[in-house]
Amino acid sequence: KPRYLNYLFFHFYTKIKIEVVIDDKLLKKVIDTIQKTANTGKIGDGKIFVSNIEEAIRIRTGEKGNNAI
């Protein structure tokens, strides 16, 4: 809901956070896809952060690395 504070108008937008773990080979394609589909040209379109995952382990099976993704 809009709120007023000392005659300034603020509008709070709902935000979501999406985390994706992918193989390095897919990085460029995933970034391009997110940029194309999330871009509205308005404030709040979001940000993309890229970081390294040292290890992935599937708890149920014990699979590691890309097999766990």
Coordinates of N, CA and C in Angstrom, one line a residue:
K1 N 0.8 -1.2 0.0 CA 0.0 0.0 0.0 C 0.9 1.2 0.0
P2 N 0.5 2.3 -0.7 CA 1.2 3.5 -0.7 C 1.2 4.2 0.7
R3 N 2.3 4.8 1.1 CA 2.4 5.5 2.4 C 3.0 6.9 2.2
Y4 N 2.6 7.8 3.0 CA 3.0 9.1 3.0 C 3.9 9.5 4.2
L5 N 5.0 10.1 4.0 CA 5.9 10.5 5.1 C 6.5 11.8 4.8
N6 N 6.1 12.8 5.5 CA 6.5 14.2 5.3 C 6.3 14.6 3.8
Y7 N 5.1 14.3 3.4 CA 4.6 14.7 2.0 C 5.4 13.9 0.9
L8 N 6.2 12.9 1.2 CA 6.9 12.1 0.2 C 6.0 10.9 0.0
F9 N 5.9 10.5 -1.2 CA 5.1 9.3 -1.6 C 6.0 8.1 -1.7
F10 N 5.7 7.0 -1.0 CA 6.5 5.8 -1.1 C 5.5 4.7 -1.6
H11 N 5.9 3.9 -2.5 CA 5.2 2.7 -2.9 C 6.1 1.5 -2.7
F12 N 5.6 0.5 -1.8 CA 6.4 -0.6 -1.6 C 6.0 -1.8 -2.5
Y13 N 6.9 -2.3 -3.3 CA 6.6 -3.3 -4.2 C 6.9 -4.7 -3.6
T14 N 6.1 -5.7 -4.0 CA 6.4 -7.1 -3.6 C 7.6 -7.5 -4.3
K15 N 8.5 -8.2 -3.6 CA 9.7 -8.7 -4.2 C 9.8 -10.2 -4.0
I16 N 10.4 -10.9 -4.9 CA 10.7 -12.3 -4.8 C 12.2 -12.5 -5.0
K17 N 12.6 -13.6 -4.5 CA 14.0 -14.0 -4.7 C 14.0 -15.4 -5.3
I18 N 14.8 -15.5 -6.4 CA 14.9 -16.8 -7.1 C 16.4 -17.2 -7.1
E19 N 16.6 -18.4 -6.6 CA 18.0 -18.9 -6.6 C 18.1 -20.1 -7.5
V20 N 19.1 -20.1 -8.4 CA 19.2 -21.2 -9.4 C 20.7 -21.7 -9.4
V21 N 20.8 -23.0 -9.3 CA 22.2 -23.6 -9.4 C 22.2 -24.3 -10.7
I22 N 23.1 -24.0 -11.6 CA 23.2 -24.6 -12.9 C 24.7 -24.9 -13.2
D23 N 24.8 -25.7 -14.2 CA 26.1 -26.1 -14.8 C 26.7 -24.8 -15.4
D24 N 28.0 -24.6 -15.3 CA 28.7 -23.5 -15.9 C 28.4 -23.3 -17.4
K25 N 28.2 -24.4 -18.1 CA 27.9 -24.4 -19.6 C 26.6 -23.7 -19.9
L26 N 25.7 -23.6 -18.9 CA 24.4 -23.0 -19.2 C 24.3 -21.5 -18.7
L27 N 25.4 -21.0 -18.1 CA 25.4 -19.7 -17.5 C 24.9 -18.6 -18.4
K28 N 25.5 -18.4 -19.5 CA 25.2 -17.3 -20.5 C 23.7 -17.4 -20.9
K29 N 23.3 -18.6 -21.3 CA 21.9 -18.8 -21.7 C 20.9 -18.5 -20.6
V30 N 21.2 -18.9 -19.4 CA 20.3 -18.6 -18.3 C 20.2 -17.1 -18.0
I31 N 21.4 -16.5 -18.0 CA 21.4 -15.0 -17.8 C 20.6 -14.3 -18.9
D32 N 20.9 -14.6 -20.1 CA 20.2 -14.0 -21.2 C 18.7 -14.2 -21.1
T33 N 18.3 -15.4 -20.8 CA 16.8 -15.7 -20.6 C 16.2 -14.9 -19.5
I34 N 16.9 -14.8 -18.4 CA 16.3 -14.0 -17.3 C 16.2 -12.5 -17.6
Q35 N 17.3 -12.0 -18.3 CA 17.3 -10.6 -18.6 C 16.1 -10.3 -19.6
K36 N 15.9 -11.2 -20.6 CA 14.9 -10.9 -21.6 C 13.5 -11.0 -21.0
T37 N 13.3 -12.0 -20.1 CA 11.9 -12.2 -19.6 C 11.6 -11.3 -18.4
A38 N 12.6 -10.9 -17.6 CA 12.3 -10.1 -16.4 C 12.3 -8.6 -16.7
N39 N 12.8 -8.2 -17.8 CA 12.9 -6.8 -18.1 C 11.6 -6.1 -18.5
T40 N 11.2 -5.2 -17.6 CA 10.0 -4.4 -17.9 C 10.4 -3.0 -18.3
G41 N 11.6 -2.6 -18.0 CA 12.1 -1.2 -18.2 C 11.8 -0.3 -17.1
K42 N 11.3 -0.9 -16.0 CA 10.9 -0.1 -14.8 C 11.8 -0.4 -13.6
I43 N 11.8 0.5 -12.7 CA 12.5 0.3 -11.5 C 12.0 -1.0 -10.8
G44 N 12.9 -1.8 -10.3 CA 12.5 -3.0 -9.6 C 12.6 -4.3 -10.5
D45 N 13.1 -4.2 -11.7 CA 13.3 -5.4 -12.5 C 14.1 -6.5 -11.9
G46 N 15.0 -6.0 -11.0 CA 15.8 -7.0 -10.3 C 17.3 -6.9 -10.6
K47 N 18.0 -7.9 -10.0 CA 19.5 -8.0 -10.2 C 19.8 -9.5 -10.4
I48 N 20.9 -9.7 -11.0 CA 21.4 -11.1 -11.2 C 22.8 -11.1 -10.5
F49 N 22.9 -12.0 -9.6 CA 24.2 -12.2 -8.9 C 24.7 -13.6 -9.3
V50 N 26.0 -13.7 -9.7 CA 26.6 -14.9 -10.1 C 27.7 -15.3 -9.1
S51 N 27.6 -16.5 -8.5 CA 28.6 -16.9 -7.6 C 29.0 -18.3 -7.8
N52 N 30.1 -18.8 -7.3 CA 30.5 -20.2 -7.4 C 29.9 -21.0 -6.3
I53 N 29.5 -22.2 -6.7 CA 29.1 -23.2 -5.7 C 30.3 -24.2 -5.6
E54 N 30.8 -24.3 -4.4 CA 32.0 -25.2 -4.2 C 31.6 -26.7 -4.4
E55 N 30.4 -27.1 -3.9 CA 30.0 -28.5 -4.0 C 28.5 -28.6 -3.9
A56 N 27.9 -29.5 -4.5 CA 26.5 -29.8 -4.4 C 26.4 -31.3 -4.0
I57 N 25.6 -31.6 -3.1 CA 25.4 -33.0 -2.6 C 23.9 -33.2 -2.4
R58 N 23.4 -34.2 -3.1 CA 22.0 -34.6 -2.9 C 21.9 -35.5 -1.7
I59 N 21.2 -35.0 -0.7 CA 21.2 -35.7 0.6 C 20.6 -37.2 0.5
R60 N 19.5 -37.3 -0.3 CA 18.9 -38.6 -0.4 C 19.8 -39.7 -0.9
T61 N 20.6 -39.4 -2.0 CA 21.4 -40.4 -2.6 C 22.9 -40.3 -2.4
G62 N 23.3 -39.1 -1.9 CA 24.7 -38.9 -1.8 C 25.4 -38.5 -3.0
E63 N 24.7 -38.3 -4.1 CA 25.3 -37.9 -5.4 C 26.0 -36.5 -5.2
K64 N 27.1 -36.3 -5.9 CA 27.8 -35.1 -5.8 C 28.0 -34.4 -7.1
G65 N 28.4 -33.1 -7.1 CA 28.7 -32.4 -8.3 C 27.5 -32.2 -9.2
N66 N 27.8 -32.3 -10.5 CA 26.7 -32.1 -11.5 C 25.6 -33.1 -11.4
N67 N 26.0 -34.3 -10.9 CA 24.9 -35.4 -10.7 C 23.9 -35.0 -9.7
A68 N 24.3 -34.2 -8.8 CA 23.4 -33.7 -7.7 C 22.5 -32.6 -8.1
I69 N 22.8 -32.0 -9.2 CA 22.0 -30.8 -9.7 C 20.8 -31.2 -10.4

